[in-house]
mmCIF file of C-alpha atoms in Angstrom:
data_model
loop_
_atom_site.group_PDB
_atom_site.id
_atom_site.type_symbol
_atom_site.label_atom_id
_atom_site.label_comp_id
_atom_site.label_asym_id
_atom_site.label_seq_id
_atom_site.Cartn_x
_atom_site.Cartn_y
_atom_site.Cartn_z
ATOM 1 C CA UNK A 1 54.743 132.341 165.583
ATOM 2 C CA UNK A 2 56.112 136.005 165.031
ATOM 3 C CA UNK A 3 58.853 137.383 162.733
ATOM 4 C CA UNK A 4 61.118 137.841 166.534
ATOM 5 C CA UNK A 5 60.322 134.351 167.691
ATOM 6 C CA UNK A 6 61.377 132.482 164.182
ATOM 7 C CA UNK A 7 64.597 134.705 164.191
ATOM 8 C CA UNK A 8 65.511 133.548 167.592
ATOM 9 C CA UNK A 9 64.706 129.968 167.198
ATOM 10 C CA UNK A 10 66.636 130.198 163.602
ATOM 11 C CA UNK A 11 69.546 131.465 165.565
ATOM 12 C CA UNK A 12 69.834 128.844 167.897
ATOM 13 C CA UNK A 13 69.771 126.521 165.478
ATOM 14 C CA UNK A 14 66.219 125.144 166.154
ATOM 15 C CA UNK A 15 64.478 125.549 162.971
ATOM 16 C CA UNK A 16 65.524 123.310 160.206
ATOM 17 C CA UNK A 17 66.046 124.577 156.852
ATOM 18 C CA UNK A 18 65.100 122.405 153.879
ATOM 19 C CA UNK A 19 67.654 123.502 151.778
ATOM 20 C CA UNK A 20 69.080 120.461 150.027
ATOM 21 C CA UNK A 21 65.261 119.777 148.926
ATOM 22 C CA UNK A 22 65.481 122.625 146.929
ATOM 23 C CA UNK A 23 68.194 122.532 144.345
ATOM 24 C CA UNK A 24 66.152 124.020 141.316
ATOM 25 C CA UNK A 25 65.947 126.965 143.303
ATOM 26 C CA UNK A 26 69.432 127.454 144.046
ATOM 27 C CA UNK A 27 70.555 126.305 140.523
ATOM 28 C CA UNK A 28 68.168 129.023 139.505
ATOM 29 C CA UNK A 29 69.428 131.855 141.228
ATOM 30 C CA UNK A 30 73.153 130.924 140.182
ATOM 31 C CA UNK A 31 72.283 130.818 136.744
ATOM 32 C CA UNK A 32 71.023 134.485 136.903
ATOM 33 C CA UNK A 33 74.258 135.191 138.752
ATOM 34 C CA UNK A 34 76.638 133.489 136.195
ATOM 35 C CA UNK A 35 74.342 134.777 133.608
ATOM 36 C CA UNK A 36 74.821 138.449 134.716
ATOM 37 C CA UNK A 37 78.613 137.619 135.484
ATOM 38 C CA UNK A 38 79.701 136.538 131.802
ATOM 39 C CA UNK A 39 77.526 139.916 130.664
ATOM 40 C CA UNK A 40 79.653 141.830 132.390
ATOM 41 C CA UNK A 41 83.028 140.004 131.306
ATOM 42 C CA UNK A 42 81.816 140.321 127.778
ATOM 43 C CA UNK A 43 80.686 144.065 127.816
ATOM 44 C CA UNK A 44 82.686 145.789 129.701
ATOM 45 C CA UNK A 45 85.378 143.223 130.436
ATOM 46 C CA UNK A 46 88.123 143.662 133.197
ATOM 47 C CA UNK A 47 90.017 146.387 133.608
ATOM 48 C CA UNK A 48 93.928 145.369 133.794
ATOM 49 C CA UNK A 49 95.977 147.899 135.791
ATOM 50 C CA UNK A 50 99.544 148.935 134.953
ATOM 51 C CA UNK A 51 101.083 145.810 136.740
ATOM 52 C CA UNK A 52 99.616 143.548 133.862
ATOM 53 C CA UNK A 53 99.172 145.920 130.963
ATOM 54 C CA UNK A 54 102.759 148.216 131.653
ATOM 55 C CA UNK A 55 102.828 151.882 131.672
ATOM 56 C CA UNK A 56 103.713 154.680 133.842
ATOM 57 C CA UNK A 57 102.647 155.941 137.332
ATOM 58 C CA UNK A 58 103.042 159.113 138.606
ATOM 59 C CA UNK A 59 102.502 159.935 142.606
ATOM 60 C CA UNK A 60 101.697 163.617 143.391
ATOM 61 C CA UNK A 61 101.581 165.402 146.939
ATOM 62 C CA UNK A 62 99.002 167.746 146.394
ATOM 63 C CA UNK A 63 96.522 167.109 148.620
ATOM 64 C CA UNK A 64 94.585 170.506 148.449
ATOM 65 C CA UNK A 65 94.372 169.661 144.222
ATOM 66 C CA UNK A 66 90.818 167.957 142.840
ATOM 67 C CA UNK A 67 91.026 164.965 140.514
ATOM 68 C CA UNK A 68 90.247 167.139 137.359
ATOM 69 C CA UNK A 69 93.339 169.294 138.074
ATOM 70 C CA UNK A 70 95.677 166.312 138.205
ATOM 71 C CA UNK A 71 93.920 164.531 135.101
ATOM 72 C CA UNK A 72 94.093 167.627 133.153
ATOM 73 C CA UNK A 73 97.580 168.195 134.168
ATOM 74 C CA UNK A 74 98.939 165.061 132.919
ATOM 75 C CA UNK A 75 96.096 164.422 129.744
ATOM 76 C CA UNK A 76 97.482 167.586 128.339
ATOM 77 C CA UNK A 77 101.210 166.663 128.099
ATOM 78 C CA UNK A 78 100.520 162.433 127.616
ATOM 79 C CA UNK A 79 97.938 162.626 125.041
ATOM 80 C CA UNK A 80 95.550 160.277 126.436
ATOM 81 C CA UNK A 81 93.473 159.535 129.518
ATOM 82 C CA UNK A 82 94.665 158.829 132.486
ATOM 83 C CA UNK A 83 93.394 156.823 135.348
ATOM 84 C CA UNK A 84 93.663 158.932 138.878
ATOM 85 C CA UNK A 85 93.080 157.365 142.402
ATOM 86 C CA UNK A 86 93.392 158.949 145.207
ATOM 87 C CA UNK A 87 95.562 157.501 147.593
ATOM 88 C CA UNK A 88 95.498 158.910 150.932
ATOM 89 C CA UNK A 89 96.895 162.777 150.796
ATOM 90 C CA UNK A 90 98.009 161.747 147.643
ATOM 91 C CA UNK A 91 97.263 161.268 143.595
ATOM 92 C CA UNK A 92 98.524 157.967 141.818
ATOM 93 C CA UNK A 93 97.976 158.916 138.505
ATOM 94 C CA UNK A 94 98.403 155.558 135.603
ATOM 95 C CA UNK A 95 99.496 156.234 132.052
ATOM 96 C CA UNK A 96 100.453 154.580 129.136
ATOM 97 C CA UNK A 97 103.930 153.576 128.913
ATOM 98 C CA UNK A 98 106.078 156.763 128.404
ATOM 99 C CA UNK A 99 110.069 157.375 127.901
ATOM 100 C CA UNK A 100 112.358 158.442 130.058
ATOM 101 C CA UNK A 101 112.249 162.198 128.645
ATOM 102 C CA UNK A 102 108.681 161.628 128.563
ATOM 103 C CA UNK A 103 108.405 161.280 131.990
ATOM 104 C CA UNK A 104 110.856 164.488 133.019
ATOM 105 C CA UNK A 105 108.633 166.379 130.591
ATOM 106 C CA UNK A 106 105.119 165.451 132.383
ATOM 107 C CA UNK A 107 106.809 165.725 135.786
ATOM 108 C CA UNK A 108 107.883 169.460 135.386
ATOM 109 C CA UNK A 109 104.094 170.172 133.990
ATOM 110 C CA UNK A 110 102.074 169.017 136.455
ATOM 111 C CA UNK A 111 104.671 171.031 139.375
ATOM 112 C CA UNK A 112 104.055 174.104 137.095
ATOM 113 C CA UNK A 113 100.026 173.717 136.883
ATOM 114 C CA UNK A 114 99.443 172.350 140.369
ATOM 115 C CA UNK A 115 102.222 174.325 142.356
ATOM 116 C CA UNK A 116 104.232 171.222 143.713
ATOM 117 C CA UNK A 117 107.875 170.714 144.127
ATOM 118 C CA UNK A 118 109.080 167.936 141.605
ATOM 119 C CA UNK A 119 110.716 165.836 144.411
ATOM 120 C CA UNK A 120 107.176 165.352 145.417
ATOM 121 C CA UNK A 121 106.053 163.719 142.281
ATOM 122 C CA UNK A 122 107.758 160.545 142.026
ATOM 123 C CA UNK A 123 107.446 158.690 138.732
ATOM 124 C CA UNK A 124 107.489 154.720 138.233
ATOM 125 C CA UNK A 125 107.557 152.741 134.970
ATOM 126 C CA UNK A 126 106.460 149.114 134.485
ATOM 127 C CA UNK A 127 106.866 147.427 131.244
ATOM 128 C CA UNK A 128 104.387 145.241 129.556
ATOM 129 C CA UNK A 129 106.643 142.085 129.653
ATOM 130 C CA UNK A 130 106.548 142.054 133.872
ATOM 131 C CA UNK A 131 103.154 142.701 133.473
ATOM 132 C CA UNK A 132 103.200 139.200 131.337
ATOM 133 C CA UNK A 133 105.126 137.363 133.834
ATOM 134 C CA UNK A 134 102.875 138.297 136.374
ATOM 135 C CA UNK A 135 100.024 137.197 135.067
ATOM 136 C CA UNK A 136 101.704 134.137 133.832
ATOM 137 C CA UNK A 137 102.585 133.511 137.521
ATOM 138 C CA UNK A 138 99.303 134.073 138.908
ATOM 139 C CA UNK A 139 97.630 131.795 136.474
ATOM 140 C CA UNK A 140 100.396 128.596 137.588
ATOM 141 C CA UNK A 141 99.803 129.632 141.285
ATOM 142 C CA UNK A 142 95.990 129.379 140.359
ATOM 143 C CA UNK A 143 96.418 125.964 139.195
ATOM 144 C CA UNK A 144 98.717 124.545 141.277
ATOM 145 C CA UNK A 145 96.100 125.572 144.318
ATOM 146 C CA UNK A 146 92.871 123.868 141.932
ATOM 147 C CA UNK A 147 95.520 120.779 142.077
ATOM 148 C CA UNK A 148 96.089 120.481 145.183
ATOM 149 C CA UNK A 149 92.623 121.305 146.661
ATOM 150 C CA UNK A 150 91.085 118.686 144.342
ATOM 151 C CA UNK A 151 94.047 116.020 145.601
ATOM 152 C CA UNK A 152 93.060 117.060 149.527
ATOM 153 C CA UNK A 153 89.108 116.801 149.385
ATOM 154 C CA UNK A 154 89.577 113.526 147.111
ATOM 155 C CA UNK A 155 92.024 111.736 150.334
ATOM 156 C CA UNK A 156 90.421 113.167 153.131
ATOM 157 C CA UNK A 157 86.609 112.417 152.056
ATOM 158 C CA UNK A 158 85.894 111.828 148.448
ATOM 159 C CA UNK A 159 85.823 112.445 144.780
ATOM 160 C CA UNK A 160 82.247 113.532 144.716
ATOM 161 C CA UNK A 161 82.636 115.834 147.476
ATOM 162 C CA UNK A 162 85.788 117.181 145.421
ATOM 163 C CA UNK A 163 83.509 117.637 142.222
ATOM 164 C CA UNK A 164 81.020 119.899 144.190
ATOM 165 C CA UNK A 165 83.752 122.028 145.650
ATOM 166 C CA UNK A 166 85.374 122.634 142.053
ATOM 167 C CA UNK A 167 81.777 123.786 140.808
ATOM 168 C CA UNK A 168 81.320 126.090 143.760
ATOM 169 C CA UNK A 169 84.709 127.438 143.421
ATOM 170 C CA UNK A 170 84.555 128.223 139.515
ATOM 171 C CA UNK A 171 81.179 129.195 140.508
ATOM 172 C CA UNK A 172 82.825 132.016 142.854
ATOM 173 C CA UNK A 173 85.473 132.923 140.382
ATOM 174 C CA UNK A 174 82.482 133.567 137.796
ATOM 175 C CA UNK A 175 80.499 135.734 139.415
ATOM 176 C CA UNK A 176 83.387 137.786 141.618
ATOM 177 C CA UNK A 177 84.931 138.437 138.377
ATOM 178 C CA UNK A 178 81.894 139.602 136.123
ATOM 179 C CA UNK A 179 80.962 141.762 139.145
ATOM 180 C CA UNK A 180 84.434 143.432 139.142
ATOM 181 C CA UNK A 181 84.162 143.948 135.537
ATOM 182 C CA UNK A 182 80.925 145.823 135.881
ATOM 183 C CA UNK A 183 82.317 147.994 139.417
ATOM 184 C CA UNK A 184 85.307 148.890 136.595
ATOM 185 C CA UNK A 185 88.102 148.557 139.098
ATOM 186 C CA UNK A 186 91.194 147.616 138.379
ATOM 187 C CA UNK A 187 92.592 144.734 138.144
ATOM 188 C CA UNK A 188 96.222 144.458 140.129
ATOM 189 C CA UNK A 189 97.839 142.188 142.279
ATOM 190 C CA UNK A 190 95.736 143.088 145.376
ATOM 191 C CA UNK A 191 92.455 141.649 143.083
ATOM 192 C CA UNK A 192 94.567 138.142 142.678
ATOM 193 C CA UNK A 193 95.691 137.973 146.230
ATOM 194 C CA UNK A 194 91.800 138.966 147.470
ATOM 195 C CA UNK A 195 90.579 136.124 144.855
ATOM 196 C CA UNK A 196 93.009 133.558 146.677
ATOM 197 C CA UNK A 197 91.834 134.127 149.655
ATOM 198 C CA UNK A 198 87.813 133.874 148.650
ATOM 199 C CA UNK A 199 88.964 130.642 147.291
ATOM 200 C CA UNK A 200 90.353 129.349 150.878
ATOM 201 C CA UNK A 201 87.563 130.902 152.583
ATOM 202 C CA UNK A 202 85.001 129.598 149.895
ATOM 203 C CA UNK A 203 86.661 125.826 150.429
ATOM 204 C CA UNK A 204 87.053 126.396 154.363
ATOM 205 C CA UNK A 205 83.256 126.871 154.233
ATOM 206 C CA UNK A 206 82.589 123.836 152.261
ATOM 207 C CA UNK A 207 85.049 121.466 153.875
ATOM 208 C CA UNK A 208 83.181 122.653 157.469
ATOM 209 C CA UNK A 209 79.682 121.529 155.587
ATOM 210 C CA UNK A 210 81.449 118.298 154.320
ATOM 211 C CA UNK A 211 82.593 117.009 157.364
ATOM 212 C CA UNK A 212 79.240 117.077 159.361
ATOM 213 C CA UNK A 213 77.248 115.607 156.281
ATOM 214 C CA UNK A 214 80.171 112.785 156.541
ATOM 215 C CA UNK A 215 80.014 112.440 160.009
ATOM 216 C CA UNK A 216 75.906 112.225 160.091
ATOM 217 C CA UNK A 217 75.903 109.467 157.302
ATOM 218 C CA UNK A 218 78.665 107.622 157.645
ATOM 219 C CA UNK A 219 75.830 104.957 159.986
ATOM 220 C CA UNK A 220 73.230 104.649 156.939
ATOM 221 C CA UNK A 221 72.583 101.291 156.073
ATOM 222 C CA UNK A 222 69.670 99.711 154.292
ATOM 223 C CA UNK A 223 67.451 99.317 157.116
ATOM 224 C CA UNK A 224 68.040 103.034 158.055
ATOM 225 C CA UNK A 225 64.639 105.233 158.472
ATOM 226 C CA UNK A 226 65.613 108.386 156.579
ATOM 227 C CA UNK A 227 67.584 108.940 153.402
ATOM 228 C CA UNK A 228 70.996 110.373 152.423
ATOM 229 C CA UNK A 229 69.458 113.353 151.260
ATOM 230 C CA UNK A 230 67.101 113.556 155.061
ATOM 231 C CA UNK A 231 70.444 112.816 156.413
ATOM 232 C CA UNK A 232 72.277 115.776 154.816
ATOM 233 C CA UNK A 233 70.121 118.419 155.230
ATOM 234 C CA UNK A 234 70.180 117.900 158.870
ATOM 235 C CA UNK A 235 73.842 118.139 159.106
ATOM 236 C CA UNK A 236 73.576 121.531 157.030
ATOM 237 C CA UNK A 237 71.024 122.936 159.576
ATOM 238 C CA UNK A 238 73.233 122.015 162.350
ATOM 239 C CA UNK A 239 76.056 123.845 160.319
ATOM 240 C CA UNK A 240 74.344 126.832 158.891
ATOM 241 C CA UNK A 241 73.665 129.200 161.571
ATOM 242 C CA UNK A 242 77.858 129.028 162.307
ATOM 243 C CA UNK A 243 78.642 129.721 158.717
ATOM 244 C CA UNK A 244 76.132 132.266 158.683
ATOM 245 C CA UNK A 245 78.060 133.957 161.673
ATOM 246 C CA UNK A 246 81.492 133.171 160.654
ATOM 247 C CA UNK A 247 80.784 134.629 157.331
ATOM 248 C CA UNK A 248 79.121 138.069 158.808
ATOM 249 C CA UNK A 249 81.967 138.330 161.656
ATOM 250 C CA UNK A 250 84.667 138.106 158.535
ATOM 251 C CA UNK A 251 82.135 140.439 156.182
ATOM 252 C CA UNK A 252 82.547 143.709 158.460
ATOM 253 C CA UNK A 253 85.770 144.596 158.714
ATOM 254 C CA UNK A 254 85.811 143.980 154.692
ATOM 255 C CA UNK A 255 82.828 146.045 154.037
ATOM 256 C CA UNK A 256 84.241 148.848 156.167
ATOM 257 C CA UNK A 257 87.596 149.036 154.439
ATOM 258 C CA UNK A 258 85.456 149.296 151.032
ATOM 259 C CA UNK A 259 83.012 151.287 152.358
ATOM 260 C CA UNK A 260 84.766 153.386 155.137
ATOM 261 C CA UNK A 261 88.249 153.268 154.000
ATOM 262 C CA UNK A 262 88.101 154.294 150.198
ATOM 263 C CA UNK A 263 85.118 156.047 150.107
ATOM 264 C CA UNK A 264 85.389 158.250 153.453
ATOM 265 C CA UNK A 265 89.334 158.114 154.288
ATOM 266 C CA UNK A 266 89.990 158.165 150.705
ATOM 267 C CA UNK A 267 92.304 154.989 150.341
ATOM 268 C CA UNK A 268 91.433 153.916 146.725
ATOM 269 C CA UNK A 269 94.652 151.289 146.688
ATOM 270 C CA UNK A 270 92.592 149.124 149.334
ATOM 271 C CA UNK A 271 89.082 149.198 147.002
ATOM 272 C CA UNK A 272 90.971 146.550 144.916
ATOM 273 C CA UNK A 273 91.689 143.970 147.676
ATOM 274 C CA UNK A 274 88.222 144.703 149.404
ATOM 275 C CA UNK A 275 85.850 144.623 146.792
ATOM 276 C CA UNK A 276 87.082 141.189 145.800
ATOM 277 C CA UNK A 277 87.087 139.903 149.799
ATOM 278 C CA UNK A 278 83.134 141.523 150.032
ATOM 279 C CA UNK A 279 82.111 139.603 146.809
ATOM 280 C CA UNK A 280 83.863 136.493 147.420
ATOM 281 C CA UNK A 281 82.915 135.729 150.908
ATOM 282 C CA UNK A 282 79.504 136.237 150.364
ATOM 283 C CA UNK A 283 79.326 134.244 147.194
ATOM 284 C CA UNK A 284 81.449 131.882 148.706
ATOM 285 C CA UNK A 285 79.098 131.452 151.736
ATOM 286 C CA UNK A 286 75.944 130.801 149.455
ATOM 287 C CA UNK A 287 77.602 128.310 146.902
ATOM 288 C CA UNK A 288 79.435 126.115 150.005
ATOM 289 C CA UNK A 289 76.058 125.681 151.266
ATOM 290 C CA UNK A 290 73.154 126.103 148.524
ATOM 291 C CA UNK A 291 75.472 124.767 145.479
ATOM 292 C CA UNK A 292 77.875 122.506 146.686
ATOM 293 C CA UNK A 293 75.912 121.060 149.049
ATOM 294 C CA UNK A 294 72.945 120.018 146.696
ATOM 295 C CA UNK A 295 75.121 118.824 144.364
ATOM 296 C CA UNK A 296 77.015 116.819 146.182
ATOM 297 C CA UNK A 297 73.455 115.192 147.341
ATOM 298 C CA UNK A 298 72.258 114.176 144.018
ATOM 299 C CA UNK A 299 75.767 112.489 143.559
ATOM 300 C CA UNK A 300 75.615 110.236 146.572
ATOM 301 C CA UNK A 301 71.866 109.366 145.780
ATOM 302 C CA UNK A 302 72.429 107.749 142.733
ATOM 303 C CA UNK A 303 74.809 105.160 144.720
ATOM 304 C CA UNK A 304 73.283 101.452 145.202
ATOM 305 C CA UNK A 305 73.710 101.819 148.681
ATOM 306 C CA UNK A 306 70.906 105.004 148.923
ATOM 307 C CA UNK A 307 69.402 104.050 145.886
ATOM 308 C CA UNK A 308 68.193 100.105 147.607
ATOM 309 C CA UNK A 309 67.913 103.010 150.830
ATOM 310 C CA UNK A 310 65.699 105.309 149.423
ATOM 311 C CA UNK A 311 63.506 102.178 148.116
ATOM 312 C CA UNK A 312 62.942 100.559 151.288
ATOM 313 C CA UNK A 313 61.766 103.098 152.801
ATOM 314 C CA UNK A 314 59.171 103.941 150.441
ATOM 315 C CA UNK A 315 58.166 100.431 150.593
ATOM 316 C CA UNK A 316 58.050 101.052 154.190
ATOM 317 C CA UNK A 317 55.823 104.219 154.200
ATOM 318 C CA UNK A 318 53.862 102.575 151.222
ATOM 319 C CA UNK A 319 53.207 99.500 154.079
ATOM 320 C CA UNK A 320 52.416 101.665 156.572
ATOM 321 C CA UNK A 321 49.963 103.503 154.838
ATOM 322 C CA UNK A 322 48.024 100.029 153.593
ATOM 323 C CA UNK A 323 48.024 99.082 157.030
ATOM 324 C CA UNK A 324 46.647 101.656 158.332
ATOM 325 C CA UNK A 325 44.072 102.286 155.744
ATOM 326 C CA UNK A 326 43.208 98.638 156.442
ATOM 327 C CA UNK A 327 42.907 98.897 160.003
ATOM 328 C CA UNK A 328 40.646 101.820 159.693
ATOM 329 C CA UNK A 329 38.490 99.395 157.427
ATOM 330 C CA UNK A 330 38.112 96.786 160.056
ATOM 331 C CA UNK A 331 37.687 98.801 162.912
ATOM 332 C CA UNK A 332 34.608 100.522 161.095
ATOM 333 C CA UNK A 333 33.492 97.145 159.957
ATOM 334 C CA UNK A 334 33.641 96.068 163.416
ATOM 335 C CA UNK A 335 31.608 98.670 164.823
ATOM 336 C CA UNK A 336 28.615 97.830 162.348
ATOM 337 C CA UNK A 337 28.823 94.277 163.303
ATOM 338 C CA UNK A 338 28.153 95.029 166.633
ATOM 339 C CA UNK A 339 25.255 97.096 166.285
ATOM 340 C CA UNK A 340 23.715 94.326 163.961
ATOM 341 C CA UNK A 341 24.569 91.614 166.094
ATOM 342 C CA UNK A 342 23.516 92.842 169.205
ATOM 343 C CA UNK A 343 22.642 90.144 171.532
ATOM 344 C CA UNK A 344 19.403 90.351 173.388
ATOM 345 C CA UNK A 345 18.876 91.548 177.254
ATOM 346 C CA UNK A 346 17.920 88.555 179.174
ATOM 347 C CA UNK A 347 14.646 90.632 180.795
ATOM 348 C CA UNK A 348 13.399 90.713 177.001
ATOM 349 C CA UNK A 349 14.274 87.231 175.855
ATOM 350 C CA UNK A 350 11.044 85.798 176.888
ATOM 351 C CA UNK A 351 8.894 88.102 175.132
ATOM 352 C CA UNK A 352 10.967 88.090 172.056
ATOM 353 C CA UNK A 353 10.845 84.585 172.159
ATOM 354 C CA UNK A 354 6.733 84.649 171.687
ATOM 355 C CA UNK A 355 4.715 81.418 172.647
ATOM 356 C CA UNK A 356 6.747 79.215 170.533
ATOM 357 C CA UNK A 357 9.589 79.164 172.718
ATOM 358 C CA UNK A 358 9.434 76.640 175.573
ATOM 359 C CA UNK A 359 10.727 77.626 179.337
ATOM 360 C CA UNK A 360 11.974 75.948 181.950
ATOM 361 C CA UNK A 361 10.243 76.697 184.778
ATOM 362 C CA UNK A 362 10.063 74.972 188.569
ATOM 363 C CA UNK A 363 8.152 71.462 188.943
ATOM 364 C CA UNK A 364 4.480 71.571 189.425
ATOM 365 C CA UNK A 365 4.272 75.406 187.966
ATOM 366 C CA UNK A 366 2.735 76.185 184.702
ATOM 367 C CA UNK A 367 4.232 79.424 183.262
ATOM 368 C CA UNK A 368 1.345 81.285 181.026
ATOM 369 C CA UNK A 369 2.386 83.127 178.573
ATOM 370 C CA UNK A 370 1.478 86.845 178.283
ATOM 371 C CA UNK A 371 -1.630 88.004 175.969
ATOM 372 C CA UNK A 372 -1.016 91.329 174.311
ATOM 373 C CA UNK A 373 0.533 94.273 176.326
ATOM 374 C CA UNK A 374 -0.148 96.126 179.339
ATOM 375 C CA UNK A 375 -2.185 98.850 177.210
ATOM 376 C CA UNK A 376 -4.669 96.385 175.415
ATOM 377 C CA UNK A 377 -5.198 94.325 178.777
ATOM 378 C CA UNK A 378 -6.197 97.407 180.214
ATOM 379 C CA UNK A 379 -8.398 98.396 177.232
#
């Protein structure tokens, strides 16, 4: 079968994948992930904008000025370095926190060095306690959604399935966040609102997986021919291909708003929110199906129900394999019987029978038996 041919059939959903045979794999690859993840947090840790931390932003309209200008321009009158973005014709420029005099003071330097009216430089200060409150916020609204998602998948199918989507989602959160603390964005409210929505994606994803591998096993009984686990990974193979395209039809317009948008068009506030939504979905997409998915498995196996399941048919198999070897046996034993039991033509029984044997023959007739054979009579 070619490369062409497999792809198609994959497509259409005709080739099934054994992925829920394979957890050590998957565990495998996520410990790497998680591994490289906590590196990163513990390295270079995350980078907390001005919303969280508090200090001052600056906006300058001077488009035709390079980054080094504006840097310089402010590092030489703050004292410190500064964190410039570009934000579409404009720089958004992030200091520490500075005073109100402060501020005048920078404002009127960087229209002397880069040549800009001050009423195009527009100044903003944040302190460090709303910073505070808004991470104190986004922590309760994290929560409060971990709450509530664990209370939905525990009603609507059950606790197991619950377990494996809190794994997966801490999973996500893991390894979204160690790979923003190695990019070195910052971290502002965009980054919480893009790690939201990977969570709803991340459990939409899981909760599409859940409800086939419900639907496919809810008839398993004892006397059932394949087990939870057989059961499963068909309903994942009749579910991956759509979460597959799902997740690439949401991936593009992501990936071209990190890609295209802040890197080409130059609009470094969206990098935040994107980078996050590019990460997320794709983890997302690989824990709902090779994390949660598996896990979930190994839960339900260790039921009575698929345990006594899983035993019968072994004993099954294990019966159907003695039989068979035994019928081979006595078909092969047959066939030597046969060629050792051969009964005699009737043509040859006379002369196999020899003198000895006595034959009927017709009244008044005297059968004599033969002496020797054709070539010694003739001799």
């Amino acid at each position: 079968m070619s490369f062409s041919s497999a792809l198609r059939r994959f497509v259409r959903g005709d080739i099934a994948t054994d992925i829920v045979g394979r957890p050590k794999l998957w565990y495998s690859i996520s410990a790497l992930l998680i591994l490289f993840s906590i590196a990163g947090l513990l390295i270079r840790g995350l980078n907390f904008g001005v919303e969280f931390t508090g200090g001052s932003v600056f906006t300058v309209g001077a488009p035709k000025a390079s980054i080094e200008q504006v840097r310089e321009a402010v590092d030489s009158q703050t004292g410190s370095e500064s964190i410039v973005q570009k934000a579409g014709d404009n720089w958004r420029v992030t200091t520490e926190s500075l005073t109100t005099d402060e501020v005048a003071q920078v404002q009127r330097h960087i229209s002397q060095e880069l040549d800009v009216p001050v009423n195009e430089i527009s100044a903003q200060v944040v302190g460090s306690t709303w910073g505070g409150d808004v991470s104190e916020k986004a922590w309760q609204a994290l929560i409060v959604f971990l709450i509530l998602v664990v209370a939905y998948l525990s009603v609507a199918f059950e606790w197991r399935m619950a377990l494996a989507a809190m794994v997966a989602l801490l999973h996500d959160l893991i390894i979204t966040a160690g790979i923003y603390a190695w990019s070195g964005f910052n971290v502002t409210p965009a980054t919480l609102l893009g790690f939201l929505t990977i969570l709803g994606y991340s459990l939409y994803d899981a909760v599409v997986v859940f409800d086939m591998i419900k639907e496919v096993t809810k008839p398993l009984n004892e006397r059932s021919k394949i087990t939870y686990s057989q059961a499963a990974n068909q309903a994942l193979s009749s579910t991956l291909v759509r979460s597959l395209n799902t997740t690439l039809v949401a991936i593009l317009p992501v990936a071209s708003i990190l890609f295209i948008g802040s890197t080409l068009l130059g609009a470094g506030t969206l990098k935040d929110l994107s980078l996050a939504l590019f990460v997320g979905m794709i983890v997302g997409t690989y824990s709902s199906i090779c994390v949660a998915t598996p896990m979930l498995v190994q839960l339900k196996e260790r039921e009575p129900l698929y345990i006594q399941l899983r035993e019968n048919i072994a004993r099954r198999e294990a019966s159907a394999k003695r039989q068979k070897k035994a019928g081979g046996a006595v078909a092969e034993d047959g066939s030597e019987t046969d060629l050792d039991e051969e009964e005699p033509d009737e043509a040859d029984e006379p002369a196999e029978a020899g003198p000895s044997v006595a034959v009927k023959t017709a009244p008044g007739l005297r059968k004599q038996p033969k002496k020797g054979t054709r070539s010694s009579r003739r001799s």
